[in-house]
Protein backbone atom coordinates (compact mmCIF):
# COMPACT_ATOMS: atom_id res chain seq x y z
CA MET A 1 95.63 -66.55 2.14
CA ARG A 2 95.28 -63.22 0.32
CA ARG A 3 92.10 -64.47 -1.37
CA PHE A 4 90.57 -65.78 1.81
CA TRP A 5 89.32 -62.53 3.39
CA PRO A 6 87.54 -61.13 0.33
CA MET A 7 85.85 -64.51 -0.13
CA LEU A 8 84.80 -64.51 3.55
CA THR A 9 83.31 -61.03 3.14
CA VAL A 10 81.17 -62.12 0.18
CA CYS A 11 80.05 -65.33 1.95
CA LEU A 12 79.03 -63.51 5.09
CA GLY A 13 77.01 -61.00 3.10
CA LEU A 14 75.30 -63.70 1.04
CA GLY A 15 74.53 -65.70 4.12
CA ALA A 16 72.89 -62.73 5.82
CA THR A 17 70.73 -61.84 2.84
CA ALA A 18 69.56 -65.43 2.38
CA LEU A 19 67.80 -65.45 5.78
CA PRO A 20 64.75 -63.48 6.92
CA ALA A 21 65.96 -60.20 8.42
CA SER A 22 65.87 -60.67 12.20
CA ALA A 23 66.68 -57.03 13.00
CA ASP A 24 64.29 -54.14 12.36
CA VAL A 25 64.66 -52.26 9.09
CA THR A 26 63.68 -48.58 9.02
CA TYR A 27 62.66 -46.50 6.04
CA ILE A 28 62.90 -42.71 6.37
CA LEU A 29 59.99 -40.66 4.96
CA ASN A 30 62.34 -38.17 3.34
CA CYS A 31 60.56 -37.12 0.18
CA SER A 32 57.88 -34.54 -0.47
CA GLY A 33 57.01 -33.31 -3.93
CA THR A 34 59.71 -32.38 -6.37
CA PRO A 35 62.87 -31.85 -5.28
CA CYS A 36 62.66 -35.49 -4.37
CA PRO A 37 64.74 -37.68 -4.63
CA THR A 38 67.33 -35.09 -3.45
CA ASN A 39 65.03 -33.91 -0.64
CA THR A 40 66.47 -35.00 2.73
CA ASN A 41 63.71 -33.84 5.07
CA ASN A 42 62.52 -36.20 7.78
CA TYR A 43 58.73 -36.46 8.05
CA GLY A 44 58.78 -39.69 10.03
CA SER A 45 59.64 -43.35 9.48
CA VAL A 46 58.28 -46.77 8.65
CA THR A 47 59.89 -49.57 10.67
CA LEU A 48 59.57 -53.27 9.66
CA HIS A 49 59.83 -55.94 12.33
CA GLN A 50 60.02 -59.65 11.50
CA LEU A 51 57.58 -61.93 13.33
CA GLY A 52 56.70 -65.66 13.07
CA THR A 53 58.77 -68.82 13.11
CA GLY A 54 58.28 -69.85 9.46
CA THR A 55 56.17 -72.93 10.24
CA VAL A 56 52.75 -73.76 8.76
CA ALA A 57 51.09 -72.94 12.07
CA ASP A 58 53.14 -69.73 12.52
CA PRO A 59 54.17 -68.36 9.12
CA TYR A 60 56.50 -65.38 8.82
CA LYS A 61 54.77 -62.01 9.01
CA VAL A 62 56.00 -58.44 9.18
CA GLU A 63 54.87 -55.79 11.66
CA LEU A 64 54.95 -52.26 10.34
CA THR A 65 55.10 -49.15 12.57
CA VAL A 66 54.40 -45.79 10.98
CA ASN A 67 55.77 -43.04 13.19
CA LEU A 68 55.30 -39.41 12.16
CA ILE A 69 57.51 -36.63 13.58
CA PRO A 70 55.93 -34.60 16.42
CA VAL A 71 55.24 -31.50 14.30
CA MET A 72 52.96 -33.55 12.03
CA GLU A 73 49.44 -33.57 13.46
CA ASN A 74 48.18 -36.86 12.02
CA PHE A 75 47.30 -38.85 8.91
CA ALA A 76 45.21 -36.99 6.33
CA GLY A 77 41.61 -38.10 5.69
CA THR A 78 41.35 -36.40 2.32
CA GLY A 79 43.71 -35.55 -0.47
CA ALA A 80 45.93 -37.33 -2.96
CA GLY A 81 46.75 -40.53 -1.10
CA PHE A 82 45.92 -43.09 1.50
CA ALA A 83 47.30 -43.14 5.09
CA ILE A 84 50.02 -45.54 3.89
CA ASN A 85 50.79 -47.35 0.64
CA TRP A 86 53.28 -50.20 0.09
CA ASN A 87 54.19 -53.02 -2.33
CA ILE A 88 55.05 -56.74 -1.87
CA THR A 89 56.97 -58.72 -4.45
CA GLY A 90 54.79 -61.03 -6.56
CA ASN A 91 51.62 -59.02 -5.80
CA PRO A 92 50.10 -61.69 -3.55
CA ASN A 93 46.82 -61.72 -1.66
CA LEU A 94 47.73 -60.36 1.69
CA SER A 95 46.18 -60.48 5.15
CA THR A 96 46.55 -57.11 6.94
CA THR A 97 45.67 -56.78 10.64
CA LEU A 98 45.53 -53.41 12.40
CA GLN A 99 47.24 -53.54 15.80
CA ALA A 100 47.16 -50.01 17.16
CA ALA A 101 46.72 -46.38 16.20
CA ASP A 102 47.25 -43.57 18.64
CA TYR A 103 48.85 -40.24 19.35
CA LYS A 104 52.42 -41.30 19.92
CA GLY A 105 52.87 -39.04 22.89
CA ASP A 106 50.63 -41.31 24.90
CA PRO A 107 51.90 -44.65 26.36
CA LEU A 108 50.70 -47.61 24.34
CA PRO A 109 50.49 -50.72 26.58
CA SER A 110 51.53 -54.04 25.04
CA GLY A 111 48.66 -55.57 23.13
CA ALA A 112 46.46 -52.45 23.33
CA ILE A 113 44.36 -51.39 20.33
CA TYR A 114 43.58 -47.67 19.99
CA ASN A 115 41.48 -45.93 17.34
CA THR A 116 41.86 -48.60 14.68
CA SER A 117 38.27 -47.85 13.57
CA ASN A 118 39.68 -44.67 11.97
CA PHE A 119 41.49 -46.85 9.41
CA THR A 120 40.19 -49.07 6.58
CA ILE A 121 42.32 -51.83 5.06
CA GLN A 122 42.62 -51.85 1.23
CA ASP A 123 44.35 -54.35 -1.03
CA ASN A 124 44.72 -55.14 -4.68
CA THR A 125 41.54 -57.28 -4.70
CA THR A 126 39.39 -54.13 -4.30
CA SER A 127 37.65 -53.79 -7.66
CA GLY A 128 38.51 -50.70 -9.66
CA HIS A 129 40.92 -49.34 -7.10
CA THR A 130 44.10 -47.56 -8.14
CA TYR A 131 46.31 -46.62 -5.26
CA LYS A 132 47.58 -43.26 -6.41
CA ALA A 133 49.99 -41.41 -4.18
CA SER A 134 50.59 -38.20 -6.06
CA PRO A 135 53.31 -37.15 -6.81
CA PHE A 136 54.78 -40.61 -6.23
CA GLY A 137 53.05 -42.55 -9.01
CA SER A 138 50.14 -44.99 -9.22
CA SER A 139 51.97 -48.32 -9.13
CA TRP A 140 51.10 -49.05 -5.46
CA MET A 141 49.28 -52.29 -4.75
CA TYR A 142 48.30 -52.10 -1.06
CA ALA A 143 47.01 -49.36 1.23
CA ILE A 144 45.43 -48.49 4.52
CA ASP A 145 42.94 -45.60 4.29
CA TYR A 146 42.41 -42.99 7.03
CA ASN A 147 38.57 -42.63 6.99
CA GLN A 148 38.21 -39.48 9.14
CA ASN A 149 36.94 -36.61 6.97
CA GLY A 150 39.45 -33.82 6.80
CA GLY A 151 41.99 -35.76 8.88
CA ASN A 152 42.33 -33.15 11.59
CA SER A 153 39.72 -34.30 14.06
CA THR A 154 42.01 -36.69 15.96
CA ASN A 155 45.67 -37.04 16.68
CA ASP A 156 46.36 -40.37 14.93
CA ASN A 157 50.01 -40.09 13.92
CA TYR A 158 51.21 -43.51 15.10
CA LEU A 159 50.02 -46.69 13.32
CA ILE A 160 51.00 -50.35 13.83
CA PHE A 161 49.79 -53.21 11.61
CA ASP A 162 50.79 -56.74 10.57
CA VAL A 163 51.13 -58.03 7.03
CA THR A 164 51.16 -61.75 6.12
CA LYS A 165 50.12 -64.26 3.50
CA ALA A 166 49.60 -68.06 3.49
CA THR A 167 53.21 -68.82 2.68
CA GLY A 168 54.61 -66.09 4.88
CA VAL A 169 56.03 -62.59 4.37
CA VAL A 170 59.60 -61.50 5.17
CA ILE A 171 61.10 -58.04 5.31
CA ASN A 172 62.88 -58.50 1.99
CA ASP A 173 59.54 -59.02 0.26
CA PHE A 174 58.80 -55.31 0.57
CA ILE A 175 59.92 -53.68 -2.68
CA ALA A 176 60.01 -50.25 -4.30
CA THR A 177 57.45 -49.16 -6.89
CA THR A 178 58.37 -48.66 -10.55
CA ASP A 179 58.90 -45.02 -9.58
CA GLY A 180 61.48 -46.00 -6.97
CA PHE A 181 59.61 -45.44 -3.69
CA PHE A 182 59.08 -47.95 -0.84
CA PHE A 183 56.25 -46.31 1.18
CA ALA A 184 54.00 -43.30 0.70
CA VAL A 185 52.08 -41.68 3.56
CA ASP A 186 49.39 -38.99 3.42
CA ILE A 187 49.79 -36.57 6.34
CA PHE A 188 48.19 -33.45 7.74
CA GLY A 189 49.71 -30.39 9.42
CA GLY A 190 53.20 -29.18 10.13
CA PRO A 191 55.29 -28.29 7.08
CA CYS A 192 52.67 -29.79 4.71
CA ASN A 193 50.33 -26.75 5.01
CA PRO A 194 47.84 -28.31 5.38
CA THR A 195 48.22 -31.75 3.73
CA CYS A 196 50.78 -33.55 1.57
CA VAL A 197 51.93 -36.99 0.59
CA VAL A 198 55.44 -37.98 1.66
CA ALA A 199 57.43 -41.04 0.66
CA SER A 200 60.61 -42.96 1.24
CA ASN A 201 63.24 -43.72 -1.39
CA ARG A 202 65.86 -44.95 1.01
CA LYS A 203 66.32 -47.06 4.13
CA LEU A 204 68.86 -47.49 6.85
CA PRO A 205 71.40 -50.25 6.06
CA GLU A 206 70.15 -53.81 6.58
CA PRO A 207 71.92 -56.26 8.89
CA GLY A 208 73.49 -58.02 5.90
CA THR A 209 74.92 -54.74 4.68
CA TRP A 210 76.44 -54.01 8.06
CA MET A 211 77.92 -57.54 8.14
CA MET A 212 79.58 -57.00 4.80
CA ILE A 213 80.96 -53.64 5.83
CA ILE A 214 82.38 -54.96 9.13
CA ALA A 215 83.82 -58.08 7.47
CA GLY A 216 85.36 -56.04 4.70
CA MET A 217 86.95 -53.57 7.16
CA GLY A 218 88.27 -56.47 9.19
CA ALA A 219 89.74 -58.10 6.08
CA LEU A 220 91.51 -54.85 5.04
CA PHE A 221 92.86 -54.37 8.58
CA LEU A 222 94.31 -57.92 8.79
CA LEU A 223 95.71 -57.70 5.26
CA GLN A 224 97.41 -54.39 6.10
CA ARG A 225 98.91 -55.93 9.25
CA ARG A 226 100.16 -58.93 7.28
CA ARG A 227 101.84 -56.69 4.71
CA LYS A 228 103.54 -54.67 7.45
CA SER A 229 104.84 -57.81 9.18
CA VAL A 230 106.25 -59.09 5.80
CA HIS A 231 108.05 -55.81 5.19
CA THR A 232 109.60 -55.72 8.66
CA VAL A 233 111.07 -59.19 8.40
């Protein structure tokens, strides 16, 4: 019986990580320049949401929402990086579809598309392109470019887009670069004075991680109760 609960904890964790993440996963844009990775500032977030049923007609895809903090004016149109950079395991040919881009203070009705003409989709098939995101390395494979010169003529600081491929994309397919960063975003205004590239080297715990933590705590609680009952007999 003593071995049962630790084994249950491991099985629950493995079972959760074997399936496509059904809950949203959020990466915090916490890094800017060098004191990163110890920098804990919050410049915004990138949230991944799983879509699709996994069938041939409806393969898995992931919806990304880039949400900058209010003090940041918008994405930068010039500088050291693209609006957003990311990586997918296996470096596949992706299909990226822009869904919406708008000032996040405005309501965005379901299905609405705002200002997506300000963004240009890039991928690893673009000849001669290196997706640098200084100071966060050049090992990025995919990007969306903000094509407004100067980057301060609009208030685009909220971007939604879908990522998929023929065999489907799941949240766990998004991986860190060789430099250890998951996303890099080029932004204008606020503490950047006037522009800077920010990145994420951490994410909020995934559903599988929470399941392991909860199961582990439950196992310890029940084991402690069992020991107390044995000692009182």
